Amino acid sequence: MASQRLKRGLRGAMAATAVAAAAVGALPVPAGAQPNTPANASEALKKYNELAEQATKLNEEVLRAEENRAANQAKLDEANAALAQATQAGDQAKVDEENFRVQVDKLTEASFEGARFNQLSALLVSDSQQDFLNRMSALGVLASDNEEALDRLSGAVAAADDARQKAAAAQGAAQAATDEAARIAEDLTKRKNELDGQVTEVRTQLNRLTAQERTVLRDPGETPNVAVPAGAAGQALQFALDQIGDMYQYGATGPNLWDCSGLTSKAYAAAGVAIPRTSGGQAGAGRAVSRGEVTAGDLIIYNGGMHVGMAVDNGRVVHASTDGVPVKVVSLEAPGSIYAMRRIAG
């Protein structure tokens, strides 16, 4: 608790410094839903919220592209492993095929040299009954060996053909994954560049706000005195509440800077529960609840899946909002249009 009080004190000092820093653009990068704009807000504030909303969408697109890149890399690694395994199996099949082919050739050669006799010839040349039996036994062994060798050769040829087909399929899968990786990388670079440009516009507009407007935006409000419930949901909520006053930054997952989904995912991670990194992904996590069922720890997803916060109770939510705004508690409907309500634990 002492460390939390110290953190609160540092945040207060940082907030005062940040108001002045806003004048020179020393602010974090955006990526969360924007607060509702009052009807009587200045044109500069309306423009700021509009630009920040656009940055929110670009931020979510970047995060999703990064997830796609990670998922595709796993597919590429799997395809390359399958290709290596198929190639190894093909090489072994070729060796087996050659070995068994040599064995069949030797047995065939022995047959041509007169080693193969029928029962009549064996009887005619035998000196005794025992000699006849010995010759018949030798003929049986030779026939058995030849049949076994032929079976092995046939199996080796089939295995080699199967290995070649699997290697070709694996090669195709690996090439497709490689091509997709290149496409995703190009898309990610494009979206990051778009986001960087949008961030610059948001910061420029933020600096055009009046000192009073910037002060209001940077006010973290009061830390609510909440009796969090037991279990993972309560632990996650307590973690999120402990970050009140921390500033927002695109792509940040702590310890003192956050974007919206970075805060909620890290909060549940602290409670031992893994959820998707993006707000869009979190919109499908856990199970759905109705507005009347919302309780502490539930995730509230806004604006078509572009923003997420965590319910403090049935009427409030704690969230990391956007550039120039700290983590704070607001009314549950304030961050935007509710898109989904999900219970992760409990």
Tab-separated table of C-alpha atoms in Angstrom:
chain	number	residue	atom	x	y	z
A	1	MET	CA	0.000	0.000	0.000
A	2	ALA	CA	2.887	2.355	0.718
A	3	SER	CA	4.126	1.840	-2.835
A	4	GLN	CA	0.662	2.673	-4.163
A	5	ARG	CA	0.572	5.932	-2.146
A	6	LEU	CA	4.003	6.803	-3.516
A	7	LYS	CA	2.769	6.037	-7.014
A	8	ARG	CA	-0.234	8.309	-6.465
A	9	GLY	CA	2.058	11.131	-5.289
A	10	LEU	CA	4.300	10.746	-8.304
A	11	ARG	CA	1.280	10.761	-10.596
A	12	GLY	CA	0.081	14.032	-9.080
A	13	ALA	CA	3.446	15.642	-9.734
A	14	MET	CA	3.589	14.165	-13.218
A	15	ALA	CA	0.084	15.415	-14.013
A	16	ALA	CA	1.046	18.982	-13.100
A	17	THR	CA	4.170	18.773	-15.227
A	18	ALA	CA	2.289	17.160	-18.114
A	19	VAL	CA	-0.136	20.094	-18.409
A	20	ALA	CA	2.798	22.329	-19.192
A	21	ALA	CA	4.387	19.670	-21.382
A	22	ALA	CA	1.231	19.543	-23.496
A	23	ALA	CA	2.153	22.954	-24.860
A	24	VAL	CA	5.222	21.466	-26.550
A	25	GLY	CA	3.650	18.184	-27.600
A	26	ALA	CA	5.403	15.935	-25.027
A	27	LEU	CA	2.448	13.570	-24.755
A	28	PRO	CA	1.894	9.834	-25.185
A	29	VAL	CA	0.501	8.233	-28.345
A	30	PRO	CA	-3.244	7.432	-28.769
A	31	ALA	CA	-5.242	4.228	-28.891
A	32	GLY	CA	-8.531	4.040	-27.003
A	33	ALA	CA	-12.094	5.212	-27.359
A	34	GLN	CA	-12.730	8.901	-26.953
A	35	PRO	CA	-14.842	10.531	-24.209
A	36	ASN	CA	-18.192	11.839	-25.342
A	37	THR	CA	-17.985	15.431	-26.554
A	38	PRO	CA	-20.342	17.855	-24.763
A	39	ALA	CA	-22.700	19.786	-27.042
A	40	ASN	CA	-21.237	23.086	-25.855
A	41	ALA	CA	-17.587	21.992	-26.344
A	42	SER	CA	-15.271	24.232	-28.293
A	43	GLU	CA	-14.596	23.480	-31.942
A	44	ALA	CA	-11.003	22.624	-31.032
A	45	LEU	CA	-12.163	20.009	-28.516
A	46	LYS	CA	-14.655	18.545	-30.978
A	47	LYS	CA	-11.908	18.278	-33.592
A	48	TYR	CA	-9.558	16.684	-31.068
A	49	ASN	CA	-12.134	14.012	-30.200
A	50	GLU	CA	-12.824	13.369	-33.877
A	51	LEU	CA	-9.149	12.904	-34.692
A	52	ALA	CA	-8.594	10.757	-31.618
A	53	GLU	CA	-11.508	8.514	-32.627
A	54	GLN	CA	-9.889	7.967	-36.021
A	55	ALA	CA	-6.598	7.161	-34.312
A	56	THR	CA	-8.443	4.640	-32.134
A	57	LYS	CA	-9.558	2.698	-35.186
A	58	LEU	CA	-6.089	2.755	-36.723
A	59	ASN	CA	-4.587	1.609	-33.438
A	60	GLU	CA	-6.924	-1.378	-33.263
A	61	GLU	CA	-6.108	-2.251	-36.877
A	62	VAL	CA	-2.394	-2.181	-36.082
A	63	LEU	CA	-2.851	-4.422	-33.044
A	64	ARG	CA	-4.925	-6.882	-35.054
A	65	ALA	CA	-2.342	-6.901	-37.838
A	66	GLU	CA	0.323	-7.686	-35.249
A	67	GLU	CA	-1.796	-10.570	-33.975
A	68	ASN	CA	-2.194	-11.823	-37.557
A	69	ARG	CA	1.560	-11.669	-38.010
A	70	ALA	CA	2.136	-13.750	-34.878
A	71	ALA	CA	-0.507	-16.307	-35.898
A	72	ASN	CA	0.883	-16.561	-39.420
A	73	GLN	CA	4.409	-17.021	-38.091
A	74	ALA	CA	3.165	-20.031	-36.146
A	75	LYS	CA	1.665	-21.433	-39.368
A	76	LEU	CA	4.910	-20.779	-41.221
A	77	ASP	CA	6.953	-22.528	-38.539
A	78	GLU	CA	4.562	-25.492	-38.628
A	79	ALA	CA	4.712	-25.680	-42.432
A	80	ASN	CA	8.504	-25.541	-42.464
A	81	ALA	CA	8.675	-28.280	-39.811
A	82	ALA	CA	6.311	-30.457	-41.864
A	83	LEU	CA	8.424	-29.834	-44.962
A	84	ALA	CA	11.615	-30.838	-43.145
A	85	GLN	CA	9.940	-33.994	-41.797
A	86	ALA	CA	8.546	-34.919	-45.215
A	87	THR	CA	11.923	-34.353	-46.860
A	88	GLN	CA	13.649	-36.533	-44.280
A	89	ALA	CA	11.058	-39.283	-44.752
A	90	GLY	CA	11.496	-39.044	-48.524
A	91	ASP	CA	15.259	-39.387	-48.263
A	92	GLN	CA	14.914	-42.459	-46.027
A	93	ALA	CA	12.338	-43.978	-48.383
A	94	LYS	CA	14.735	-43.574	-51.309
A	95	VAL	CA	17.492	-45.353	-49.360
A	96	ASP	CA	15.123	-48.211	-48.423
A	97	GLU	CA	13.955	-48.502	-52.023
A	98	GLU	CA	17.513	-48.845	-53.295
A	99	ASN	CA	18.473	-51.367	-50.602
A	100	PHE	CA	15.470	-53.606	-51.233
A	101	ARG	CA	15.887	-53.312	-54.997
A	102	VAL	CA	19.469	-54.621	-54.672
A	103	GLN	CA	18.225	-57.534	-52.572
A	104	VAL	CA	15.552	-58.438	-55.150
A	105	ASP	CA	18.100	-58.213	-57.959
A	106	LYS	CA	20.421	-60.639	-56.149
A	107	LEU	CA	17.649	-63.171	-55.624
A	108	THR	CA	16.595	-62.850	-59.261
A	109	GLU	CA	20.184	-63.385	-60.366
A	110	ALA	CA	20.449	-66.498	-58.210
A	111	SER	CA	17.308	-67.839	-59.830
A	112	PHE	CA	18.739	-67.314	-63.296
A	113	GLU	CA	21.922	-69.161	-62.230
A	114	GLY	CA	19.919	-72.256	-61.419
A	115	ALA	CA	19.244	-71.814	-57.763
A	116	ARG	CA	15.522	-72.082	-58.370
A	117	PHE	CA	14.378	-75.714	-58.750
A	118	ASN	CA	10.961	-77.228	-58.870
A	119	GLN	CA	9.953	-80.224	-56.780
A	120	LEU	CA	10.515	-82.718	-59.610
A	121	SER	CA	14.081	-81.588	-60.331
A	122	ALA	CA	14.861	-81.630	-56.631
A	123	LEU	CA	13.616	-85.216	-56.423
A	124	LEU	CA	15.584	-86.337	-59.475
A	125	VAL	CA	18.914	-85.012	-58.275
A	126	SER	CA	18.542	-85.966	-54.631
A	127	ASP	CA	20.727	-88.767	-53.224
A	128	SER	CA	18.364	-89.583	-50.391
A	129	GLN	CA	15.121	-88.633	-48.749
A	130	GLN	CA	17.011	-86.330	-46.372
A	131	ASP	CA	18.797	-84.704	-49.287
A	132	PHE	CA	15.434	-84.150	-50.970
A	133	LEU	CA	14.023	-82.567	-47.829
A	134	ASN	CA	17.088	-80.339	-47.502
A	135	ARG	CA	16.764	-79.206	-51.109
A	136	MET	CA	13.029	-78.511	-50.686
A	137	SER	CA	13.725	-76.527	-47.514
A	138	ALA	CA	16.329	-74.461	-49.344
A	139	LEU	CA	13.844	-73.799	-52.143
A	140	GLY	CA	11.257	-72.690	-49.595
A	141	VAL	CA	13.662	-70.309	-47.900
A	142	LEU	CA	14.689	-68.823	-51.237
A	143	ALA	CA	11.075	-68.350	-52.290
A	144	SER	CA	10.193	-66.827	-48.918
A	145	ASP	CA	13.161	-64.455	-49.037
A	146	ASN	CA	12.295	-63.395	-52.550
A	147	GLU	CA	8.648	-62.759	-51.642
A	148	GLU	CA	9.627	-60.784	-48.542
A	149	ALA	CA	12.123	-58.729	-50.530
A	150	LEU	CA	9.522	-57.979	-53.182
A	151	ASP	CA	7.021	-56.925	-50.482
A	152	ARG	CA	9.604	-54.641	-48.890
A	153	LEU	CA	10.513	-53.143	-52.235
A	154	SER	CA	6.845	-52.506	-53.015
A	155	GLY	CA	6.359	-50.886	-49.593
A	156	ALA	CA	9.463	-48.750	-50.030
A	157	VAL	CA	8.308	-47.536	-53.447
A	158	ALA	CA	4.876	-46.647	-52.010
A	159	ALA	CA	6.486	-44.883	-49.039
A	160	ALA	CA	8.723	-42.899	-51.366
A	161	ASP	CA	5.736	-41.826	-53.490
A	162	ASP	CA	3.774	-40.828	-50.353
A	163	ALA	CA	6.752	-38.885	-49.010
A	164	ARG	CA	7.118	-37.020	-52.296
A	165	GLN	CA	3.425	-36.045	-52.238
A	166	LYS	CA	3.626	-34.894	-48.609
A	167	ALA	CA	6.785	-32.927	-49.318
A	168	ALA	CA	5.106	-31.204	-52.269
A	169	ALA	CA	2.071	-30.335	-50.117
A	170	ALA	CA	4.302	-29.093	-47.290
A	171	GLN	CA	6.307	-27.025	-49.740
A	172	GLY	CA	3.107	-25.434	-51.019
A	173	ALA	CA	1.895	-24.683	-47.483
A	174	ALA	CA	5.252	-23.183	-46.533
A	175	GLN	CA	5.280	-20.995	-49.643
A	176	ALA	CA	1.704	-19.824	-48.988
A	177	ALA	CA	2.583	-18.955	-45.391
A	178	THR	CA	5.692	-17.113	-46.559
A	179	ASP	CA	3.680	-15.099	-49.078
A	180	GLU	CA	1.062	-14.305	-46.436
A	181	ALA	CA	3.782	-13.193	-44.018
A	182	ALA	CA	5.063	-10.748	-46.627
A	183	ARG	CA	1.540	-9.418	-47.235
A	184	ILE	CA	0.886	-8.980	-43.512
A	185	ALA	CA	4.224	-7.233	-42.992
A	186	GLU	CA	3.420	-4.806	-45.812
A	187	ASP	CA	-0.058	-4.168	-44.403
A	188	LEU	CA	1.317	-3.658	-40.895
A	189	THR	CA	3.897	-1.143	-42.113
A	190	LYS	CA	1.200	0.752	-43.997
A	191	ARG	CA	-1.128	0.897	-40.988
A	192	LYS	CA	1.656	1.930	-38.622
A	193	ASN	CA	2.567	4.786	-40.955
A	194	GLU	CA	-1.087	5.834	-41.099
A	195	LEU	CA	-1.303	5.710	-37.312
A	196	ASP	CA	1.870	7.770	-36.913
A	197	GLY	CA	0.385	10.454	-39.156
A	198	GLN	CA	-2.890	10.392	-37.251
A	199	VAL	CA	-1.059	10.628	-33.921
A	200	THR	CA	0.695	13.758	-35.119
A	201	GLU	CA	-2.659	15.338	-35.974
A	202	VAL	CA	-4.118	14.424	-32.583
A	203	ARG	CA	-1.157	15.903	-30.728
A	204	THR	CA	-1.277	19.055	-32.814
A	205	GLN	CA	-4.968	19.475	-32.086
A	206	LEU	CA	-4.430	18.698	-28.403
A	207	ASN	CA	-1.956	21.560	-28.201
A	208	ARG	CA	-4.593	23.897	-29.639
A	209	LEU	CA	-6.924	23.314	-26.700
A	210	THR	CA	-7.129	25.893	-23.994
A	211	ALA	CA	-5.184	25.305	-20.796
A	212	GLN	CA	-8.488	24.719	-19.008
A	213	GLU	CA	-9.583	22.083	-21.531
A	214	ARG	CA	-6.259	20.250	-21.224
A	215	THR	CA	-6.483	20.386	-17.436
A	216	VAL	CA	-9.956	18.843	-17.525
A	217	LEU	CA	-8.765	16.105	-19.864
A	218	ARG	CA	-5.806	15.273	-17.628
A	219	ASP	CA	-7.797	15.160	-14.398
A	220	PRO	CA	-7.836	11.518	-13.190
A	221	GLY	CA	-10.708	12.179	-10.824
A	222	GLU	CA	-10.980	10.471	-7.458
A	223	THR	CA	-10.090	6.881	-6.801
A	224	PRO	CA	-13.374	5.248	-5.805
A	225	ASN	CA	-13.582	3.410	-2.517
A	226	VAL	CA	-14.719	0.054	-3.895
A	227	ALA	CA	-15.028	-3.247	-2.067
A	228	VAL	CA	-13.839	-5.511	-4.882
A	229	PRO	CA	-15.296	-9.016	-4.962
A	230	ALA	CA	-13.306	-12.143	-4.246
A	231	GLY	CA	-11.824	-14.205	-7.071
A	232	ALA	CA	-10.188	-13.410	-10.396
A	233	ALA	CA	-12.686	-10.690	-11.393
A	234	GLY	CA	-12.005	-8.802	-8.158
A	235	GLN	CA	-8.250	-9.183	-8.506
A	236	ALA	CA	-8.367	-7.888	-12.073
A	237	LEU	CA	-10.512	-4.920	-11.059
A	238	GLN	CA	-8.190	-4.026	-8.189
A	239	PHE	CA	-5.246	-4.082	-10.585
A	240	ALA	CA	-7.052	-1.736	-12.986
A	241	LEU	CA	-8.064	0.625	-10.191
A	242	ASP	CA	-4.459	0.758	-8.974
A	243	GLN	CA	-3.492	2.273	-12.344
A	244	ILE	CA	-5.812	5.296	-12.034
A	245	GLY	CA	-3.818	8.390	-12.966
A	246	ASP	CA	-1.421	6.531	-15.283
A	247	MET	CA	-1.292	8.089	-18.739
A	248	TYR	CA	-2.396	6.569	-22.013
A	249	GLN	CA	-0.006	5.466	-24.757
A	250	TYR	CA	-0.555	3.426	-27.905
A	251	GLY	CA	0.608	-0.159	-27.613
A	252	ALA	CA	1.503	0.186	-23.939
A	253	THR	CA	0.862	-2.595	-21.438
A	254	GLY	CA	2.333	-0.966	-18.329
A	255	PRO	CA	3.744	-0.582	-15.895
A	256	ASN	CA	2.802	3.122	-15.892
A	257	LEU	CA	1.492	3.666	-19.449
A	258	TRP	CA	-1.467	1.852	-21.007
A	259	ASP	CA	-3.735	1.566	-23.979
A	260	CYS	CA	-7.299	0.368	-23.424
A	261	SER	CA	-6.887	-3.345	-24.107
A	262	GLY	CA	-3.377	-3.335	-22.677
A	263	LEU	CA	-4.838	-2.346	-19.304
A	264	THR	CA	-7.633	-4.932	-19.303
A	265	SER	CA	-5.486	-7.796	-20.613
A	266	LYS	CA	-2.720	-7.114	-18.098
A	267	ALA	CA	-5.297	-6.771	-15.289
A	268	TYR	CA	-6.664	-10.235	-15.947
A	269	ALA	CA	-3.160	-11.612	-16.473
A	270	ALA	CA	-2.369	-10.375	-12.958
A	271	ALA	CA	-5.348	-12.442	-11.788
A	272	GLY	CA	-4.040	-15.511	-13.607
A	273	VAL	CA	-6.491	-15.347	-16.524
A	274	ALA	CA	-5.309	-15.002	-20.141
A	275	ILE	CA	-7.520	-12.991	-22.523
A	276	PRO	CA	-6.862	-11.637	-26.045
A	277	ARG	CA	-4.674	-8.549	-26.393
A	278	THR	CA	-7.036	-6.491	-28.575
A	279	SER	CA	-10.404	-4.994	-27.675
A	280	GLY	CA	-11.894	-6.765	-30.683
A	281	GLY	CA	-10.558	-10.076	-29.404
A	282	GLN	CA	-11.818	-9.361	-25.901
A	283	ALA	CA	-15.294	-8.823	-27.343
A	284	GLY	CA	-15.414	-12.594	-27.846
A	285	ALA	CA	-13.796	-13.645	-24.574
A	286	GLY	CA	-15.687	-15.166	-21.670
A	287	ARG	CA	-19.482	-15.147	-21.920
A	288	ALA	CA	-22.022	-12.486	-22.770
A	289	VAL	CA	-24.021	-10.711	-20.063
A	290	SER	CA	-26.916	-8.277	-20.315
A	291	ARG	CA	-26.766	-4.639	-19.259
A	292	GLY	CA	-28.669	-5.431	-16.077
A	293	GLU	CA	-26.274	-8.268	-15.213
A	294	VAL	CA	-23.081	-6.205	-15.474
A	295	THR	CA	-21.003	-6.408	-12.335
A	296	ALA	CA	-17.462	-5.720	-11.106
A	297	GLY	CA	-14.758	-7.086	-13.413
A	298	ASP	CA	-16.911	-7.496	-16.523
A	299	LEU	CA	-15.433	-6.167	-19.759
A	300	ILE	CA	-17.429	-3.500	-21.580
A	301	ILE	CA	-16.521	-3.177	-25.250
A	302	TYR	CA	-17.443	0.013	-27.115
A	303	ASN	CA	-17.650	1.533	-30.581
A	304	GLY	CA	-17.851	-1.622	-32.662
A	305	GLY	CA	-15.057	-3.373	-30.774
A	306	MET	CA	-12.574	-0.490	-30.934
A	307	HIS	CA	-12.392	0.233	-27.193
A	308	VAL	CA	-12.705	-1.647	-23.917
A	309	GLY	CA	-13.032	-0.831	-20.233
A	310	MET	CA	-13.668	-2.788	-17.036
A	311	ALA	CA	-16.844	-2.436	-15.012
A	312	VAL	CA	-16.342	-1.124	-11.490
A	313	ASP	CA	-19.989	-1.869	-10.744
A	314	ASN	CA	-23.248	-1.701	-12.692
A	315	GLY	CA	-22.899	2.012	-13.359
A	316	ARG	CA	-19.196	2.803	-13.711
A	317	VAL	CA	-16.192	1.647	-15.734
A	318	VAL	CA	-12.433	2.141	-15.378
A	319	HIS	CA	-10.591	2.573	-18.672
A	320	ALA	CA	-7.543	3.943	-20.462
A	321	SER	CA	-9.110	6.474	-22.787
A	322	THR	CA	-6.893	8.289	-25.274
A	323	ASP	CA	-3.967	10.637	-25.793
A	324	GLY	CA	-3.747	13.281	-23.096
A	325	VAL	CA	-6.204	11.466	-20.809
A	326	PRO	CA	-5.218	9.319	-17.797
A	327	VAL	CA	-6.747	6.053	-16.627
A	328	LYS	CA	-9.910	7.029	-14.780
A	329	VAL	CA	-13.366	5.912	-13.678
A	330	VAL	CA	-16.348	7.269	-15.626
A	331	SER	CA	-19.992	6.368	-16.020
A	332	LEU	CA	-20.481	3.087	-17.840
A	333	GLU	CA	-22.025	4.692	-20.925
A	334	ALA	CA	-19.496	7.542	-21.165
A	335	PRO	CA	-16.769	5.902	-23.332
A	336	GLY	CA	-19.109	5.431	-26.283
A	337	SER	CA	-21.683	3.090	-27.773
A	338	ILE	CA	-21.722	-0.292	-26.006
A	339	TYR	CA	-20.852	-3.101	-28.410
A	340	ALA	CA	-20.529	-6.109	-26.096
A	341	MET	CA	-20.499	-6.995	-22.390
A	342	ARG	CA	-18.448	-10.028	-21.404
A	343	ARG	CA	-17.926	-11.864	-18.122
A	344	ILE	CA	-14.418	-13.293	-17.971
A	345	ALA	CA	-14.541	-14.881	-14.507
A	346	GLY	CA	-17.295	-15.736	-12.068
